[in-house]
Tab-separated table of C-alpha atoms and ligand atoms in Angstrom:
chain	number	residue	atom	x	y	z
A	16	UNK	CA	114.087	113.834	69.585
A	17	UNK	CA	116.631	114.378	72.328
A	18	UNK	CA	118.142	111.514	74.275
A	19	UNK	CA	116.160	112.517	77.334
A	20	UNK	CA	112.900	112.544	75.351
A	21	UNK	CA	113.649	108.987	74.240
A	22	UNK	CA	114.299	107.945	77.856
A	23	UNK	CA	110.942	109.415	78.880
A	24	UNK	CA	109.181	107.666	76.017
A	25	UNK	CA	110.766	104.347	77.025
A	26	UNK	CA	109.724	104.881	80.653
A	27	UNK	CA	106.117	105.584	79.685
A	28	UNK	CA	105.984	102.484	77.493
A	29	UNK	CA	107.728	100.377	80.157
A	30	UNK	CA	105.076	101.377	82.639
A	31	UNK	CA	102.262	100.606	80.216
A	32	UNK	CA	103.706	97.217	79.315
A	33	UNK	CA	104.174	96.359	82.988
A	34	UNK	CA	100.579	97.336	83.729
A	35	UNK	CA	99.253	95.243	80.855
A	36	UNK	CA	101.480	92.295	81.713
A	37	UNK	CA	100.421	92.294	85.379
A	38	UNK	CA	96.790	92.604	84.355
A	39	UNK	CA	96.981	89.685	81.894
A	40	UNK	CA	98.833	87.605	84.470
A	41	UNK	CA	96.091	88.311	86.973
A	42	UNK	CA	93.276	87.669	84.504
A	43	UNK	CA	94.602	84.269	83.511
A	44	UNK	CA	95.211	83.391	87.173
A	45	UNK	CA	91.587	84.232	87.966
A	46	UNK	CA	90.235	82.507	84.857
A	47	UNK	CA	92.092	79.304	85.716
A	48	UNK	CA	90.179	79.188	89.026
A	49	UNK	CA	86.863	80.397	87.647
A	50	UNK	CA	84.912	77.178	87.396
A	51	UNK	CA	84.866	76.081	90.985
A	52	UNK	CA	85.137	77.800	94.355
A	53	UNK	CA	88.697	77.061	95.546
A	54	UNK	CA	88.553	74.684	98.554
A	55	UNK	CA	89.889	77.313	101.012
A	56	UNK	CA	86.846	79.463	100.290
A	57	UNK	CA	84.156	76.792	100.410
A	58	UNK	CA	81.915	77.896	103.245
A	59	UNK	CA	82.964	81.524	102.709
A	60	UNK	CA	81.169	82.137	99.453
A	61	UNK	CA	78.545	80.350	97.359
A	62	UNK	CA	79.146	79.146	93.835
A	63	UNK	CA	77.003	81.786	92.152
A	64	UNK	CA	78.533	84.771	93.980
A	65	UNK	CA	82.020	83.430	93.348
A	66	UNK	CA	81.237	83.230	89.639
A	67	UNK	CA	80.040	86.830	89.684
A	68	UNK	CA	83.173	87.987	91.504
A	69	UNK	CA	85.248	86.360	88.753
A	70	UNK	CA	83.206	88.081	86.034
A	71	UNK	CA	83.442	91.410	87.840
A	72	UNK	CA	87.203	91.086	88.265
A	73	UNK	CA	87.692	90.240	84.591
A	74	UNK	CA	85.391	93.001	83.354
A	75	UNK	CA	87.159	95.584	85.530
A	76	UNK	CA	90.601	94.369	84.417
A	77	UNK	CA	89.767	94.539	80.728
A	78	UNK	CA	88.346	98.027	81.136
A	79	UNK	CA	91.422	99.035	83.163
A	80	UNK	CA	93.650	97.842	80.302
A	81	UNK	CA	91.840	100.124	77.869
A	82	UNK	CA	92.092	103.099	80.243
A	83	UNK	CA	95.822	102.484	80.769
A	84	UNK	CA	96.483	102.357	77.023
A	85	UNK	CA	94.438	105.523	76.523
A	86	UNK	CA	96.249	107.354	79.331
A	87	UNK	CA	99.667	106.412	77.974
A	88	UNK	CA	98.723	107.507	74.442
A	89	UNK	CA	97.370	110.822	75.705
A	90	UNK	CA	100.511	111.416	77.752
A	91	UNK	CA	102.762	110.654	74.788
A	92	UNK	CA	100.621	112.833	72.532
A	93	UNK	CA	100.575	115.741	74.964
A	94	UNK	CA	104.314	115.582	75.663
A	95	UNK	CA	105.640	115.083	72.156
A	96	UNK	CA	103.171	116.740	69.777
A	97	UNK	CA	104.259	120.255	70.691
A	98	UNK	CA	100.766	121.153	71.904
A	99	UNK	CA	102.058	122.275	75.323
A	100	UNK	CA	104.647	124.826	74.094
A	101	UNK	CA	102.035	126.013	71.596
A	102	UNK	CA	99.372	126.539	74.287
A	103	UNK	CA	101.971	128.109	76.568
A	104	UNK	CA	102.899	130.538	73.797
A	105	UNK	CA	99.235	131.414	73.239
A	106	UNK	CA	98.715	132.075	76.936
A	107	UNK	CA	101.861	134.179	77.336
A	108	UNK	CA	101.098	136.027	74.107
A	109	UNK	CA	97.464	136.842	74.803
A	110	UNK	CA	97.613	137.562	78.522
A	111	UNK	CA	101.259	138.573	78.942
A	112	UNK	CA	103.314	136.385	81.211
A	113	UNK	CA	101.413	137.600	84.245
A	114	UNK	CA	101.067	135.308	87.243
A	115	UNK	CA	97.313	135.049	86.762
A	116	UNK	CA	97.768	133.959	83.142
A	117	UNK	CA	100.501	131.456	84.017
A	118	UNK	CA	98.357	129.907	86.758
A	119	UNK	CA	95.506	129.957	84.241
A	120	UNK	CA	97.608	127.989	81.777
A	121	UNK	CA	98.339	125.272	84.361
A	122	UNK	CA	94.707	125.216	85.464
A	123	UNK	CA	93.266	124.986	81.960
A	124	UNK	CA	95.706	122.221	80.995
A	125	UNK	CA	94.703	120.240	84.089
A	126	UNK	CA	90.990	120.682	83.403
A	127	UNK	CA	91.418	119.694	79.737
A	128	UNK	CA	93.142	116.454	80.703
A	129	UNK	CA	90.386	115.725	83.225
A	130	UNK	CA	87.720	116.285	80.575
A	131	UNK	CA	89.458	113.805	78.250
A	132	UNK	CA	89.068	111.148	80.960
A	133	UNK	CA	85.375	111.837	81.611
A	134	UNK	CA	83.943	109.331	79.088
A	135	UNK	CA	85.844	106.564	80.897
A	136	UNK	CA	84.603	107.676	84.295
A	137	UNK	CA	81.088	107.694	82.860
A	138	UNK	CA	81.445	104.233	81.402
A	139	UNK	CA	82.892	102.821	84.648
A	140	UNK	CA	79.946	104.111	86.653
A	141	UNK	CA	77.002	103.631	84.324
A	142	UNK	CA	78.061	100.556	82.374
A	143	UNK	CA	80.550	98.514	84.369
A	144	UNK	CA	79.376	99.133	87.945
A	145	UNK	CA	75.776	99.121	86.795
A	146	UNK	CA	76.087	95.729	85.130
A	147	UNK	CA	77.071	94.178	88.465
A	148	UNK	CA	74.361	95.971	90.392
A	149	UNK	CA	76.643	98.378	92.254
A	150	UNK	CA	75.686	101.645	90.624
A	151	UNK	CA	73.122	103.805	92.410
A	152	UNK	CA	74.363	107.148	91.059
A	153	UNK	CA	71.836	109.136	89.050
A	154	UNK	CA	72.948	111.106	86.001
A	155	UNK	CA	72.112	114.265	87.907
A	156	UNK	CA	74.312	113.337	90.891
A	157	UNK	CA	77.153	112.388	88.548
A	158	UNK	CA	77.035	115.690	86.686
A	159	UNK	CA	76.650	117.695	89.899
A	160	UNK	CA	79.687	115.895	91.372
A	161	UNK	CA	81.791	116.971	88.401
A	162	UNK	CA	80.583	120.559	88.611
A	163	UNK	CA	81.282	120.701	92.359
A	164	UNK	CA	84.732	119.209	91.798
A	165	UNK	CA	85.458	121.838	89.152
A	166	UNK	CA	84.273	124.702	91.376
A	167	UNK	CA	86.391	123.447	94.269
A	168	UNK	CA	89.433	123.304	91.993
A	169	UNK	CA	88.683	126.835	90.828
A	170	UNK	CA	88.102	128.255	94.317
A	171	UNK	CA	90.884	126.390	96.138
A	172	UNK	CA	93.342	125.081	93.538
A	173	UNK	CA	93.653	128.152	91.327
A	174	UNK	CA	94.400	130.639	94.159
A	175	UNK	CA	96.965	128.177	95.556
A	176	UNK	CA	98.644	128.026	92.141
A	177	UNK	CA	98.730	131.816	91.985
A	178	UNK	CA	100.295	131.972	95.439
A	179	UNK	CA	102.966	129.390	94.571
A	180	UNK	CA	103.881	131.311	91.402
A	181	UNK	CA	104.008	134.594	93.355
A	182	UNK	CA	106.458	132.935	95.749
A	183	UNK	CA	108.834	132.295	92.858
A	184	UNK	CA	109.075	136.016	92.226
A	185	UNK	CA	109.061	137.038	95.883
A	186	UNK	CA	111.622	134.612	97.273
A	187	UNK	CA	113.953	133.775	94.355
A	188	UNK	CA	116.275	130.782	94.661
A	189	UNK	CA	114.586	129.355	97.751
A	190	UNK	CA	111.093	129.603	96.277
A	191	UNK	CA	110.593	125.830	96.262
A	192	UNK	CA	111.013	125.588	100.029
A	193	UNK	CA	108.475	128.346	100.599
A	194	UNK	CA	106.127	126.781	98.095
A	195	UNK	CA	106.422	123.404	99.835
A	196	UNK	CA	105.643	125.003	103.204
A	197	UNK	CA	102.596	126.791	101.802
A	198	UNK	CA	101.272	123.691	100.028
A	199	UNK	CA	101.767	121.529	103.148
A	200	UNK	CA	100.013	124.118	105.316
A	201	UNK	CA	97.207	124.208	102.773
A	202	UNK	CA	96.918	120.402	102.864
A	203	UNK	CA	96.830	120.338	106.660
A	204	UNK	CA	94.126	122.983	106.801
A	205	UNK	CA	92.177	121.111	104.152
A	206	UNK	CA	92.496	117.911	106.161
A	207	UNK	CA	91.100	119.714	109.171
A	208	UNK	CA	88.189	121.436	107.486
A	209	UNK	CA	87.303	118.878	104.809
A	210	UNK	CA	85.067	116.780	107.087
A	211	UNK	CA	83.149	119.888	108.125
A	212	UNK	CA	83.089	121.895	104.905
A	213	UNK	CA	83.956	119.867	101.807
A	214	UNK	CA	82.667	116.360	102.391
A	215	UNK	CA	79.128	117.573	103.228
A	216	UNK	CA	79.002	119.092	99.734
A	217	UNK	CA	78.979	115.564	98.360
A	218	UNK	CA	77.356	113.449	101.062
A	219	UNK	CA	75.022	113.604	104.008
A	220	UNK	CA	76.521	112.758	107.382
A	221	UNK	CA	74.287	111.834	110.277
A	222	UNK	CA	75.327	110.808	113.761
A	223	UNK	CA	74.792	107.118	114.367
A	224	UNK	CA	71.246	106.943	115.818
A	225	UNK	CA	70.608	106.137	119.504
A	226	UNK	CA	70.368	102.451	120.220
A	227	UNK	CA	72.347	99.323	121.049
A	228	UNK	CA	74.803	99.765	118.151
A	229	UNK	CA	75.698	103.308	119.124
A	230	UNK	CA	76.097	102.338	122.774
A	231	UNK	CA	78.284	99.411	121.858
A	232	UNK	CA	80.564	101.417	119.586
A	233	UNK	CA	80.979	104.314	122.019
A	234	UNK	CA	81.651	101.850	124.842
A	235	UNK	CA	84.420	100.348	122.727
A	236	UNK	CA	85.899	103.786	122.001
A	237	UNK	CA	85.887	104.649	125.721
A	238	UNK	CA	87.354	101.295	126.698
A	239	UNK	CA	90.389	101.754	124.477
A	240	UNK	CA	90.773	105.398	125.298
A	241	UNK	CA	89.795	106.825	121.958
A	242	UNK	CA	87.792	109.905	122.801
A	243	UNK	CA	85.716	110.472	119.704
A	244	UNK	CA	83.125	113.139	119.326
A	245	UNK	CA	81.074	111.367	116.816
A	246	UNK	CA	80.611	108.241	114.836
A	247	UNK	CA	78.783	109.184	111.704
A	248	UNK	CA	76.883	107.420	109.009
A	249	UNK	CA	77.445	108.592	105.452
A	250	UNK	CA	74.915	108.051	102.681
A	251	UNK	CA	77.330	106.077	100.507
A	252	UNK	CA	74.290	104.389	98.993
A	253	UNK	CA	73.679	107.623	97.085
A	254	UNK	CA	76.385	106.557	94.632
A	255	UNK	CA	77.135	102.895	95.036
A	256	UNK	CA	76.259	99.675	96.829
A	257	UNK	CA	79.920	99.175	97.710
A	258	UNK	CA	80.505	99.427	101.443
A	259	UNK	CA	83.312	100.980	103.418
A	260	UNK	CA	84.397	102.694	106.598
A	261	UNK	CA	87.026	105.353	107.062
A	262	UNK	CA	88.701	107.629	109.431
A	263	UNK	CA	89.086	111.330	108.839
A	264	UNK	CA	90.577	114.473	110.345
A	265	UNK	CA	93.048	114.508	113.209
A	266	UNK	CA	93.373	115.838	116.723
A	267	UNK	CA	90.091	117.025	118.132
A	268	UNK	CA	88.542	116.899	114.695
A	269	UNK	CA	88.954	113.200	114.072
A	270	UNK	CA	85.856	111.227	113.415
A	271	UNK	CA	84.838	107.840	112.261
A	272	UNK	CA	82.569	107.444	109.296
A	273	UNK	CA	80.618	104.323	108.445
A	274	UNK	CA	78.876	103.974	105.100
A	275	UNK	CA	75.147	103.336	105.452
A	276	UNK	CA	75.718	100.345	103.171
A	277	UNK	CA	78.178	98.934	105.719
A	278	UNK	CA	75.785	99.438	108.633
A	279	UNK	CA	73.098	97.621	106.635
A	280	UNK	CA	75.352	94.675	105.756
A	281	UNK	CA	77.069	93.888	109.058
A	282	UNK	CA	75.843	92.761	112.463
A	283	UNK	CA	76.601	94.884	115.532
A	284	UNK	CA	79.471	92.595	116.581
A	285	UNK	CA	80.980	92.815	113.084
A	286	UNK	CA	80.656	96.598	113.039
A	287	UNK	CA	82.371	96.741	116.419
A	288	UNK	CA	85.291	94.767	114.985
A	289	UNK	CA	85.523	97.121	111.989
A	290	UNK	CA	85.558	100.099	114.344
A	291	UNK	CA	88.281	98.446	116.444
A	292	UNK	CA	90.307	98.012	113.246
A	293	UNK	CA	89.840	101.687	112.313
A	294	UNK	CA	90.841	102.840	115.795
A	295	UNK	CA	93.848	100.515	115.460
A	296	UNK	CA	95.037	102.669	112.560
A	297	UNK	CA	94.931	105.677	114.824
A	298	UNK	CA	96.509	103.990	117.850
A	299	UNK	CA	99.373	102.654	115.767
A	300	UNK	CA	99.976	106.165	114.418
A	301	UNK	CA	99.355	105.154	110.825
A	302	UNK	CA	97.609	108.410	110.027
A	303	UNK	CA	100.637	110.376	111.221
A	304	UNK	CA	103.063	108.146	109.324
A	305	UNK	CA	101.131	108.481	106.067
A	306	UNK	CA	100.949	112.219	106.591
A	307	UNK	CA	104.727	112.503	107.020
A	308	UNK	CA	105.248	110.529	103.813
A	309	UNK	CA	102.970	112.901	101.951
A	310	UNK	CA	104.771	115.916	103.439
A	311	UNK	CA	108.147	114.491	102.393
A	312	UNK	CA	106.661	113.912	98.934
A	313	UNK	CA	105.699	117.579	98.586
A	314	UNK	CA	109.168	118.795	99.624
A	315	UNK	CA	110.955	116.378	97.284
A	316	UNK	CA	108.544	117.273	94.469
A	317	UNK	CA	109.189	121.009	94.728
A	318	UNK	CA	112.940	120.486	95.066
A	319	UNK	CA	112.816	118.408	91.874
A	320	UNK	CA	110.807	121.091	90.035
A	321	UNK	CA	113.248	123.818	91.104
A	322	UNK	CA	116.182	121.724	89.877
A	323	UNK	CA	114.476	120.802	86.588
A	324	UNK	CA	113.626	124.461	85.993
A	325	UNK	CA	117.397	125.102	85.726
A	326	UNK	CA	118.009	122.345	83.144
A	327	UNK	CA	117.982	123.404	79.542
A	328	UNK	CA	117.870	119.790	78.241
A	329	UNK	CA	114.676	119.178	80.201
A	330	UNK	CA	112.826	122.084	78.551
A	331	UNK	CA	114.264	121.404	75.094
A	332	UNK	CA	113.195	117.748	75.205
A	333	UNK	CA	109.554	118.866	75.160
A	334	UNK	CA	109.886	121.868	72.880
A	335	UNK	CA	109.974	124.637	75.482
A	336	UNK	CA	112.329	127.603	75.371
A	337	UNK	CA	114.588	127.701	78.385
A	338	UNK	CA	115.427	130.845	80.308
A	339	UNK	CA	117.183	131.077	83.643
A	340	UNK	CA	115.653	133.146	86.371
A	341	UNK	CA	112.895	133.366	88.884
A	342	UNK	CA	110.050	134.700	86.834
A	343	UNK	CA	106.942	132.504	87.042
A	344	UNK	CA	106.980	132.090	83.258
A	345	UNK	CA	110.434	130.475	83.466
A	346	UNK	CA	109.378	127.886	86.002
A	347	UNK	CA	105.830	127.086	84.849
A	348	UNK	CA	106.873	124.585	82.117
A	349	UNK	CA	108.883	122.651	84.743
A	350	UNK	CA	105.854	122.539	87.066
A	351	UNK	CA	103.648	121.277	84.253
A	352	UNK	CA	106.090	118.681	82.907
A	353	UNK	CA	106.905	117.413	86.386
A	354	UNK	CA	103.214	116.985	87.187
A	355	UNK	CA	102.639	115.077	83.946
A	356	UNK	CA	105.689	112.836	84.411
A	357	UNK	CA	105.490	112.188	88.161
A	358	UNK	CA	103.217	109.147	87.759
A	359	UNK	CA	105.662	107.514	85.347
A	360	UNK	CA	108.267	107.501	88.127
A	361	UNK	CA	106.095	106.949	91.225
A	362	UNK	CA	104.473	103.938	89.538
A	363	UNK	CA	107.618	101.954	90.338
A	364	UNK	CA	107.372	102.931	93.978
A	365	UNK	CA	103.843	101.600	94.320
A	366	UNK	CA	104.786	98.022	95.332
A	367	UNK	CA	106.888	99.428	98.191
A	368	UNK	CA	104.217	101.861	99.315
A	369	UNK	CA	101.608	99.112	99.152
A	370	UNK	CA	103.773	96.706	101.136
A	371	UNK	CA	103.934	99.351	103.800
A	372	UNK	CA	100.196	99.958	103.644
A	373	UNK	CA	99.471	96.222	103.946
A	374	UNK	CA	101.668	96.083	107.043
A	375	UNK	CA	99.447	98.789	108.549
A	376	UNK	CA	96.363	96.711	107.784
A	377	UNK	CA	97.846	93.687	109.549
A	378	UNK	CA	98.676	95.877	112.542
A	379	UNK	CA	95.171	97.302	112.679
A	380	UNK	CA	93.701	93.782	112.417
A	381	UNK	CA	95.955	92.590	115.245
A	382	UNK	CA	94.908	95.583	117.313
A	383	UNK	CA	91.238	94.739	116.766
A	384	UNK	CA	91.836	91.130	117.759
A	385	UNK	CA	93.707	92.112	120.926
A	386	UNK	CA	91.025	94.638	121.848
A	387	UNK	CA	88.061	92.348	121.320
A	388	UNK	CA	89.909	89.232	122.521
A	389	UNK	CA	88.513	87.306	119.587
A	390	UNK	CA	88.979	87.290	115.823
A	391	UNK	CA	85.715	85.688	114.683
A	392	UNK	CA	83.712	88.910	114.246
A	393	UNK	CA	86.399	90.594	112.197
A	394	UNK	CA	86.890	87.529	109.991
A	395	UNK	CA	83.133	87.338	109.519
A	396	UNK	CA	83.003	91.054	108.661
A	397	UNK	CA	85.873	90.759	106.179
A	398	UNK	CA	84.295	87.754	104.492
A	399	UNK	CA	80.975	89.517	104.158
A	400	UNK	CA	82.575	92.689	102.781
A	401	UNK	CA	84.612	90.738	100.307
A	402	UNK	CA	81.505	88.833	99.177
A	403	UNK	CA	79.217	91.859	98.910
A	404	UNK	CA	81.845	93.894	97.063
A	405	UNK	CA	82.617	90.946	94.752
A	406	UNK	CA	86.312	91.269	95.626
A	407	UNK	CA	88.763	89.153	93.706
A	408	UNK	CA	89.456	86.197	96.029
A	409	UNK	CA	92.273	84.798	93.922
A	410	UNK	CA	94.499	87.599	92.618
A	411	UNK	CA	97.872	86.623	91.169
A	412	UNK	CA	100.441	87.065	93.992
A	413	UNK	CA	102.557	89.412	91.912
A	414	UNK	CA	99.506	91.492	91.016
A	415	UNK	CA	98.344	91.886	94.611
A	416	UNK	CA	101.903	92.568	95.787
A	417	UNK	CA	102.130	95.407	93.266
A	418	UNK	CA	98.696	97.011	93.578
A	419	UNK	CA	96.910	95.961	96.768
A	420	UNK	CA	96.797	98.445	99.621
A	421	UNK	CA	95.086	95.756	101.718
A	422	UNK	CA	96.145	92.123	102.088
A	423	UNK	CA	93.796	89.628	100.434
A	424	UNK	CA	90.988	88.068	102.440
A	425	UNK	CA	92.917	84.824	102.799
A	426	UNK	CA	96.080	86.574	103.994
A	427	UNK	CA	94.135	88.542	106.584
A	428	UNK	CA	92.283	85.476	107.851
A	429	UNK	CA	95.550	83.566	108.193
A	430	UNK	CA	97.178	86.414	110.112
A	431	UNK	CA	94.145	86.776	112.390
A	432	UNK	CA	94.125	83.065	113.167
A	433	UNK	CA	97.883	82.834	113.732
A	434	UNK	CA	99.028	82.835	117.365
A	435	UNK	CA	99.814	86.350	118.576
B	18	ZN	ZN1	92.374	99.396	107.490
């Protein structure tokens, strides 16, 4: 094993140990408060529901621990067993080192790793979520979802891979910049067309029906100068009883989507406050900011791949032959290894990214409060959502700081009640 291989192994194990440590910390924090509703939440949630939220949190954490261990073992196995250079050799040998074969190698490896994770996805949906009454997915829907996902990857992902590999041969040393531009353009187009073309493959979207709710929500959108074409209801209940709302597309194509489960759970005033929060994300330019981060990520990622593709020690550490040059076959191992290893590095960035994301949530909450000139409806909505989704009310502070994209219920209530 080379020194670099040992460093990678240590990093993978360090991540796993951190994940397990945070999870155990959180579990014992929750368990210590399991017997009685903490005083700050009395009046927010009843004893029985609180108990269930504790059980749900613990069950999800324990399952998450198993998945994390499995993922780390698979990653170590894949990286250090020599299976990748072997498969790469088979692909180059049988199909030449043509672009189509090289893209095929990356595609097949990706699909194989996805298939290995399927039993866990199945268990999460049909055992874990089902046990707490959230699952509404039928076996047929679940299987169809996987098939559709695979076909989309084949029709969109594979041609994109081929194009990126072609760029290596067409543009030489600057290939990574061209590849980044193409991938970003592809992402932007996807963002534009997904609401119209891809999302309807999985869900039904219907305009919010005529009536007081629709009038109220459109009046709000007009009042705060958010010209929206449509507010749509998505049949989220097809898969789960969890409720949500989100914001999709940009420019003229933006639209607001409410889950049918959300519409069923909240009053009109509460839904108005949720909409105000969602529009707050737009008004505060959060969508644009997140998009620029993702664009920067793509550029940095390709620059890193191009640099790694020139490092002999990087290839050798995982059993690949190293050759200089701008043939796709010379760069493909770097693309694969980078993709496999990226999570090991970005994991450590997640607390910073989540801190940023939580700041956005506070801003959107503050926007909703300023718009509606009251905070009661939003607090009521957040409490209800947290109760219906059996959210963990008492995460360990370190755990939520690391993983939570949204502040906890208590943090949000405090911020909403604080003087502006
Ligand atoms: Zn939000």
